[in-house]
Short mmCIF file of N, CA and C in Angstrom, two decimals:
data_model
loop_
_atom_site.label_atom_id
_atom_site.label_comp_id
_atom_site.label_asym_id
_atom_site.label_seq_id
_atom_site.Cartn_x
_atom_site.Cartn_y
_atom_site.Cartn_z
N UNK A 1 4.74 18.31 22.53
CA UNK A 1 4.27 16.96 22.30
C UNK A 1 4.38 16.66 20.81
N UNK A 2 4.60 15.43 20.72
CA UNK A 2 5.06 14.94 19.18
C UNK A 2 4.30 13.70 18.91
N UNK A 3 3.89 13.60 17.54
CA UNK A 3 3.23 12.18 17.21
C UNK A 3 3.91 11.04 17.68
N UNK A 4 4.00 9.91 17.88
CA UNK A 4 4.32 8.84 17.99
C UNK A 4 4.48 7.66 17.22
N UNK A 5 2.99 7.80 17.06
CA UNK A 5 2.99 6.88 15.76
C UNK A 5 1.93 7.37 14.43
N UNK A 6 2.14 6.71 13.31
CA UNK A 6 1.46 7.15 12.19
C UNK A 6 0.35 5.69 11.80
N UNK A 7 -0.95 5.75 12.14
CA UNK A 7 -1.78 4.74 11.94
C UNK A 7 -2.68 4.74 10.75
N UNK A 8 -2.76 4.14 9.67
CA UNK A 8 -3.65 4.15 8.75
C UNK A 8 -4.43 3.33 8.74
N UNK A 9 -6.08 3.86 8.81
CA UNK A 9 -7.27 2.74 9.60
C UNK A 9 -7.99 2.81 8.20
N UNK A 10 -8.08 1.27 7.46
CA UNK A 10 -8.86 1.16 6.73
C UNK A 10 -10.39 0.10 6.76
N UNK A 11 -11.09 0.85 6.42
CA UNK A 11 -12.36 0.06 6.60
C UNK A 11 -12.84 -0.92 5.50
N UNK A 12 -13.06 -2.18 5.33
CA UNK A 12 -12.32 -2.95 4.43
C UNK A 12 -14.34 -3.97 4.46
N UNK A 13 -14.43 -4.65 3.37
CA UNK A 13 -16.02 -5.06 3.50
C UNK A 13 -15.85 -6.53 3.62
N UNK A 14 -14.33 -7.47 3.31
CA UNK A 14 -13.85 -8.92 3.52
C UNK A 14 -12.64 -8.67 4.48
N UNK A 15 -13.05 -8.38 5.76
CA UNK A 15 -11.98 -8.52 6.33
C UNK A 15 -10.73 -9.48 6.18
N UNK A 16 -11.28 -11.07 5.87
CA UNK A 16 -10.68 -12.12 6.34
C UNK A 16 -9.79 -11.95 5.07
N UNK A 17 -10.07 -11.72 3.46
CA UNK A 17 -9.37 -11.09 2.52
C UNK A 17 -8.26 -10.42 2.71
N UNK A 18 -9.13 -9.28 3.23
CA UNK A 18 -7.35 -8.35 3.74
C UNK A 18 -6.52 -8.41 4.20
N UNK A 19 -7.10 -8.96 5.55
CA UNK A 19 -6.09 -9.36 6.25
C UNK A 19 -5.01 -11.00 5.71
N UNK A 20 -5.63 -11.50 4.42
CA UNK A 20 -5.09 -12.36 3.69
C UNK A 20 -3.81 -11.79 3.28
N UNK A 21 -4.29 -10.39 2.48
CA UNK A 21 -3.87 -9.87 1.29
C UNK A 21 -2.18 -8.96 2.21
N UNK A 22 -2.90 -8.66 3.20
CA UNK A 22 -1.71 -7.85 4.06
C UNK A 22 -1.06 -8.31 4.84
N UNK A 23 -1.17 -9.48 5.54
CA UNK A 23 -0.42 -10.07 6.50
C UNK A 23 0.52 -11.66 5.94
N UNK A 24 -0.76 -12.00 5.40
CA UNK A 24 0.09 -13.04 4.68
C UNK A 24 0.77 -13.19 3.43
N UNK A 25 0.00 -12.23 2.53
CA UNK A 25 0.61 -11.73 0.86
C UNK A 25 1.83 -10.83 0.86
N UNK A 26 1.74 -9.48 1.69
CA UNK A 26 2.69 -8.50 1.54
C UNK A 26 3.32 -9.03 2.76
N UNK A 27 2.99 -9.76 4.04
CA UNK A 27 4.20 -10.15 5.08
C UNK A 27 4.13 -8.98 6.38
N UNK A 28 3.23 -8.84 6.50
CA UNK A 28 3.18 -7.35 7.30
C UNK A 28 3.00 -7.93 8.73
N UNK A 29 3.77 -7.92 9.86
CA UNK A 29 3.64 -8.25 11.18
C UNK A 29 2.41 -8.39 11.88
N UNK A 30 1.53 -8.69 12.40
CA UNK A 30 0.36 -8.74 13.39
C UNK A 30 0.70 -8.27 14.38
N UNK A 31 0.66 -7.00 15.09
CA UNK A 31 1.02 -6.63 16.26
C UNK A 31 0.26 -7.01 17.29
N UNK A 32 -1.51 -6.88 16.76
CA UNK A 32 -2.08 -6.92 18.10
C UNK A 32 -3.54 -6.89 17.15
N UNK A 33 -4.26 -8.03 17.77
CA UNK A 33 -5.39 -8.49 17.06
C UNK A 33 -6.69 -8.50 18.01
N UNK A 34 -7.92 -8.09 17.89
CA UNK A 34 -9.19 -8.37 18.58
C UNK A 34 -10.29 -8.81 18.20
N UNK A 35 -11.08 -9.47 18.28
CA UNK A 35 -12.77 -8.96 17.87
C UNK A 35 -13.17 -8.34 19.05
N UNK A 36 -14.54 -7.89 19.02
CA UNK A 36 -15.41 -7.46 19.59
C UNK A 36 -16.75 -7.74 19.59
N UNK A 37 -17.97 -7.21 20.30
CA UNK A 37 -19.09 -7.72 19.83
C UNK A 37 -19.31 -6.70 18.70
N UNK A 38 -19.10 -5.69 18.02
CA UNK A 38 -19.03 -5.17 16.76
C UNK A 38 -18.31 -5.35 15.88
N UNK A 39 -17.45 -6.05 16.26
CA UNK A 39 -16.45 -6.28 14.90
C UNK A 39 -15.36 -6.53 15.18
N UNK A 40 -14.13 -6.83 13.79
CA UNK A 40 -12.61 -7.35 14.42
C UNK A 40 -12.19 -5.98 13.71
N UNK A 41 -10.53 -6.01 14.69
CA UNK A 41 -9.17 -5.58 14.34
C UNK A 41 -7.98 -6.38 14.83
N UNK A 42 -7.33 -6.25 13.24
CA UNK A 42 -5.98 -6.07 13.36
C UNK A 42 -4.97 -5.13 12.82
N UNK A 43 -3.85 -5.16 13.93
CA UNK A 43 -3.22 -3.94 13.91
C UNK A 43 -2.08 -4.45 13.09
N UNK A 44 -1.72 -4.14 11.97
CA UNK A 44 -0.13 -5.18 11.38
C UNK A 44 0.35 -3.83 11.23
N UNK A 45 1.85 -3.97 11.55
CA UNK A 45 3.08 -3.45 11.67
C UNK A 45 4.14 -3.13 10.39
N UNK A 46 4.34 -2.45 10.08
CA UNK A 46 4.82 -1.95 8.37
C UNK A 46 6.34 -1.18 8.42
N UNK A 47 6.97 -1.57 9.92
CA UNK A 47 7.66 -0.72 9.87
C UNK A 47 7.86 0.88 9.94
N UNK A 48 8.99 2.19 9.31
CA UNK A 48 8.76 2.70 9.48
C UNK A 48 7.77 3.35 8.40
N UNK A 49 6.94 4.64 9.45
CA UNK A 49 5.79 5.24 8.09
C UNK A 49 6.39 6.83 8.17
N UNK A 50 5.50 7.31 7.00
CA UNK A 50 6.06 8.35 6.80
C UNK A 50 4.75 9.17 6.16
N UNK A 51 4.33 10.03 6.29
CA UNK A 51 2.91 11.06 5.48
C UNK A 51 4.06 11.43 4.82
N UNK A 52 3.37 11.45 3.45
CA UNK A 52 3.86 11.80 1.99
C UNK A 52 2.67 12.57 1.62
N UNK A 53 2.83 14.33 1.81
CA UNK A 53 2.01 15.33 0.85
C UNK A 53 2.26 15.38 -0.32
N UNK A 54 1.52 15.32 -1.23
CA UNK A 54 1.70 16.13 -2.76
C UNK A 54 0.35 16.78 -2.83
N UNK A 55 0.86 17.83 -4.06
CA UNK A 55 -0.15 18.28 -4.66
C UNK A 55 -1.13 17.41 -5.94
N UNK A 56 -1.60 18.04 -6.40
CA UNK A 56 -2.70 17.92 -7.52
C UNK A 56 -1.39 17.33 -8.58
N UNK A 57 -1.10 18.50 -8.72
CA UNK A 57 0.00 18.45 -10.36
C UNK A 57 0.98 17.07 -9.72
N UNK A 58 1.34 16.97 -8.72
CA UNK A 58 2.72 16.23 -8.90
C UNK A 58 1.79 14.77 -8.68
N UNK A 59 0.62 14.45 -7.87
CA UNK A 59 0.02 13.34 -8.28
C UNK A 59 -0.27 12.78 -9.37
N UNK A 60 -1.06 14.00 -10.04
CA UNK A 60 -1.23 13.21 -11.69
C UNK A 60 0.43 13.06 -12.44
N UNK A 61 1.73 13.80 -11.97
CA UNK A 61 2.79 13.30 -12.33
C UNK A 61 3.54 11.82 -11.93
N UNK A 62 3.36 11.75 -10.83
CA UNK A 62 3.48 10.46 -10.12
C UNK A 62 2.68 9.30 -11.01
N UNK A 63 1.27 9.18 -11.18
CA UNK A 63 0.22 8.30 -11.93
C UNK A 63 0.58 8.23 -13.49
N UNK A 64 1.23 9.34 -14.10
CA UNK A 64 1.75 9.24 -15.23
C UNK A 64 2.60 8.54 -15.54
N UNK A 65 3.92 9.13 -14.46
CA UNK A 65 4.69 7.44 -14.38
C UNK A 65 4.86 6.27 -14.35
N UNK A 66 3.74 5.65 -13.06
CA UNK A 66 3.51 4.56 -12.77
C UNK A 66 2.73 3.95 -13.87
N UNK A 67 1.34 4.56 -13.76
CA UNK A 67 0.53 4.23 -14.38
C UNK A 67 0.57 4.30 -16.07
N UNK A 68 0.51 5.74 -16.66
CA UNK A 68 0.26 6.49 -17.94
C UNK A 68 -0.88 7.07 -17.65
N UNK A 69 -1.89 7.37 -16.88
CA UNK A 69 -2.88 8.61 -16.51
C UNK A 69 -2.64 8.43 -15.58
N UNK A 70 -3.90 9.22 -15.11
CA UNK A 70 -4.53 9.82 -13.62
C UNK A 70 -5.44 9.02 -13.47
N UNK A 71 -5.13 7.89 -12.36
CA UNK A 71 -6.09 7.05 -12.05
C UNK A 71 -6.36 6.77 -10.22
N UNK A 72 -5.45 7.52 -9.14
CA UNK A 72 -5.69 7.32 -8.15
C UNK A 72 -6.44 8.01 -7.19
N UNK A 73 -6.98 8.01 -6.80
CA UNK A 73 -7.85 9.17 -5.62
C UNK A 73 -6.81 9.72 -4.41
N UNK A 74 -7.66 10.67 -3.13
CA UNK A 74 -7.02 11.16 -2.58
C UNK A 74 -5.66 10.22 -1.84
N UNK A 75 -5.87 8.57 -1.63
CA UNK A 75 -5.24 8.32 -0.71
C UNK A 75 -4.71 7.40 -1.27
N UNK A 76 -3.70 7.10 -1.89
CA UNK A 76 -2.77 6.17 -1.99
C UNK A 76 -1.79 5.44 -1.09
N UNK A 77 -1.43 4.38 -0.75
CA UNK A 77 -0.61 3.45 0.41
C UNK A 77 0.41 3.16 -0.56
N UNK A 78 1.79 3.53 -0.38
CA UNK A 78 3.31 2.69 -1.02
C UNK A 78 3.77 2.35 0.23
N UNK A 79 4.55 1.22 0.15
CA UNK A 79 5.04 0.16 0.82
C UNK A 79 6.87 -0.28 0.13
N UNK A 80 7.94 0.33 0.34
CA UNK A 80 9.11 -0.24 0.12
C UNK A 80 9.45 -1.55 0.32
N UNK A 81 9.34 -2.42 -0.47
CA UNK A 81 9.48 -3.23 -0.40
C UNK A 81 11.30 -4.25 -0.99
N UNK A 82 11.67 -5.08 -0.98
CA UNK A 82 12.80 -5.77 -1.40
C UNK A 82 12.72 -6.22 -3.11
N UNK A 83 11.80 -6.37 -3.32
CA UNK A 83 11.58 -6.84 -5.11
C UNK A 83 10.07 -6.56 -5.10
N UNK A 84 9.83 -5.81 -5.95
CA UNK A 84 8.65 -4.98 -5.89
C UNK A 84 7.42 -6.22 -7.10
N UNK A 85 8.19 -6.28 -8.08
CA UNK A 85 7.57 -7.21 -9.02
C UNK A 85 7.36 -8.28 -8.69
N UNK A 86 8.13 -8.90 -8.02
CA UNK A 86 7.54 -10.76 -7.17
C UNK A 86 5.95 -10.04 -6.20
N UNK A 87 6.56 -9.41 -5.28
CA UNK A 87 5.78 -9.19 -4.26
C UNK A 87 4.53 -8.74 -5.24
N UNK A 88 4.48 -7.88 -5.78
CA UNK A 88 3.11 -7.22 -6.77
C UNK A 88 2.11 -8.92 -7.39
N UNK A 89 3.25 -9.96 -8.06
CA UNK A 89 2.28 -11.07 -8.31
C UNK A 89 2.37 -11.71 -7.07
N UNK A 90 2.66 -12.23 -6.07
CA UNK A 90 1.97 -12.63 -4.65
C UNK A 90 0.94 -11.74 -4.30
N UNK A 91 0.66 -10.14 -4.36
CA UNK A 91 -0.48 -10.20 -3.66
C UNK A 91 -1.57 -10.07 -4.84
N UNK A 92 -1.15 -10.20 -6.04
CA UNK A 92 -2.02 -10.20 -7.03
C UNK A 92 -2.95 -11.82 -7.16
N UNK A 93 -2.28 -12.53 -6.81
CA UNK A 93 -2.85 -13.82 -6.61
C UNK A 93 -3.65 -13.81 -5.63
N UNK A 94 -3.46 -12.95 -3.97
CA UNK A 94 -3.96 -12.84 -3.00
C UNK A 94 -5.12 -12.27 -3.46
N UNK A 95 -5.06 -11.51 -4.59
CA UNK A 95 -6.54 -10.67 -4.74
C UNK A 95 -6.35 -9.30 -5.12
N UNK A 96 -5.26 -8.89 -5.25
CA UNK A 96 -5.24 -7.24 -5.77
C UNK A 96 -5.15 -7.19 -7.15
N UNK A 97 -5.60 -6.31 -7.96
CA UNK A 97 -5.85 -5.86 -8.96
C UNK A 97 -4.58 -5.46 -9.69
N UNK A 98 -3.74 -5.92 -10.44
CA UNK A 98 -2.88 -4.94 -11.22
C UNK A 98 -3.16 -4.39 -11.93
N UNK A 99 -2.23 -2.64 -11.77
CA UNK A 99 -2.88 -1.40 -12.37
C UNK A 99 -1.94 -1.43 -13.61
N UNK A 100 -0.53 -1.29 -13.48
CA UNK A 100 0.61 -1.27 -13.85
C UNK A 100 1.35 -1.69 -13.56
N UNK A 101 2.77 -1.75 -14.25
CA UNK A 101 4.02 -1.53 -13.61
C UNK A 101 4.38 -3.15 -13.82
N UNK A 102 5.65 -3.55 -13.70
CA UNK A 102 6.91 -2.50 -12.92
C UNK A 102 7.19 -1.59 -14.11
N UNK A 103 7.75 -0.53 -13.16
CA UNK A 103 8.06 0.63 -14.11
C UNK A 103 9.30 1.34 -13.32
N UNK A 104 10.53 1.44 -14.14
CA UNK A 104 11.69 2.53 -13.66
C UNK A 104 11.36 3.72 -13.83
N UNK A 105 11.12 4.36 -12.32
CA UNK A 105 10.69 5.69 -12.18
C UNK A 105 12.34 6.54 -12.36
N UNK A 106 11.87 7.92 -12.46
CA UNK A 106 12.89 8.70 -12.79
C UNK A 106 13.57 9.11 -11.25
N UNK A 107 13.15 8.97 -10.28
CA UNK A 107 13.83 8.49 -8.93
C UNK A 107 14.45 7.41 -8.32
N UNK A 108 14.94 6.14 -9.53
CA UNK A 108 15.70 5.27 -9.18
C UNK A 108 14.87 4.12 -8.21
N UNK A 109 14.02 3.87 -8.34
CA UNK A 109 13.05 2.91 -7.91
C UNK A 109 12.01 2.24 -9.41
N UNK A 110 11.93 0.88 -8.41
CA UNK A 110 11.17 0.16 -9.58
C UNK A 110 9.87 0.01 -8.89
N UNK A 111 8.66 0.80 -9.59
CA UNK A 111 7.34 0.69 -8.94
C UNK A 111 6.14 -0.15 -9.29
N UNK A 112 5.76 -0.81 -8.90
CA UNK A 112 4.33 -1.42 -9.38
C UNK A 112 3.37 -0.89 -8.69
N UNK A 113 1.84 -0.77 -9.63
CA UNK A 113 0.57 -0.01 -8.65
C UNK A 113 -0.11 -1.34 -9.01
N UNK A 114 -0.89 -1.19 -7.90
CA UNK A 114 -1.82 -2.46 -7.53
C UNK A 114 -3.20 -1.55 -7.27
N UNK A 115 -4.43 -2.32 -7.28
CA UNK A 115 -5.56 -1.75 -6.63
C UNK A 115 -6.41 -3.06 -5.88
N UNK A 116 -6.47 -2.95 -4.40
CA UNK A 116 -6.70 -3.74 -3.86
C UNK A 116 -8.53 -3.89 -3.33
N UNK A 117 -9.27 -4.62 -3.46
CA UNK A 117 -10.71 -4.58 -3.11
C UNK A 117 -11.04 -3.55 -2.58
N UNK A 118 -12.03 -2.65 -2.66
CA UNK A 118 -12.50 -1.75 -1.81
C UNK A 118 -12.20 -0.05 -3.14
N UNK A 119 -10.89 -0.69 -3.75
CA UNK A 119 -10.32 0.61 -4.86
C UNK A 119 -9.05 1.65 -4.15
N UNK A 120 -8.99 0.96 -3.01
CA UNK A 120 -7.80 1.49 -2.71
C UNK A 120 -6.56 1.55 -3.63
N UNK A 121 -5.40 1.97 -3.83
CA UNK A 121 -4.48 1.65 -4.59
C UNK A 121 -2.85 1.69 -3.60
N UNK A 122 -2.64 0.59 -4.41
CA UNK A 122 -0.96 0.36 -3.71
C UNK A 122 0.08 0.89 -4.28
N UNK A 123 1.28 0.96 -4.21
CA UNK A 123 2.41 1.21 -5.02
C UNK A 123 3.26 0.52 -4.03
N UNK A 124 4.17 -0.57 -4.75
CA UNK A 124 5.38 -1.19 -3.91
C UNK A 124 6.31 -0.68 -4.82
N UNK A 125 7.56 -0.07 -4.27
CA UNK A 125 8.77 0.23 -4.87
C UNK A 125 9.75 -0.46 -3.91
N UNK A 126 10.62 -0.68 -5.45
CA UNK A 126 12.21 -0.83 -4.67
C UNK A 126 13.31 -0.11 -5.23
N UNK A 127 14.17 0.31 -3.91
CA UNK A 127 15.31 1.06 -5.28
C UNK A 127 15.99 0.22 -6.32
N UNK A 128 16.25 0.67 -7.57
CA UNK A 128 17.19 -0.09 -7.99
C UNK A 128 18.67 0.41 -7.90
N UNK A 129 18.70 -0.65 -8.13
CA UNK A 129 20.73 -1.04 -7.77
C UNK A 129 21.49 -0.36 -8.96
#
């Protein structure tokens, strides 16, 4: 038996925000939406995902890049995106925090970090050409 799918469930304190910030800012599909008598979900669609391990050392290498320190916690969200710098001020207007960036990483991508309500942090890259 094999995974299927890869779901990242975040618990968020303005829903109606996020789901601002992610569906309508970054463009992310609505697959399948509910409330309940406890509460809402929606499920938006990101395409394909992928778990990305690193260690300790290569995180604070990664944050050095992007950033110039070590500023992210265990769980960071990147998102490939088509133009990383437009998209970074659309959802920055939506409400996310810019950390940094854009920045030409030494892997041929142009990255921006964002930090979105709650302190989550984003990274949208695109390759460059």
């Amino acid at each position: 038996m094999t995974a299927q799918e890869l779901r990242l469930v975040l618990t968020v304190e303005d829903f109606d925000a996020a789901l601002a910030l992610f569906r309508d800012a970054l463009g992310l599909e609505e697959v399948d939406a509910w409330q309940a008598q406890a509460g809402r979900i929606a499920i938006l669609g990101a395409g394909r995902a992928t778990l990305e391990l690193v260690d300790e050392a290569q995180a604070e290498a990664i944050d050095e890049i992007e950033v110039g320190r070590r500023v992210a916690g265990p769980v960071r969200v990147a998102f490939e995106v088509d133009d990383s710098a437009a998209l970074a001020d659309r959802l920055a207007a939506a409400g996310a925090e810019l950390v940094a960036g854009p920045v030409e990483t030494p892997w041929g991508d142009l990255n921006v970090r964002l930090s979105i309500p709650g302190g989550l942090q984003l990274t949208l890259f695109s390759p460059v050409d």
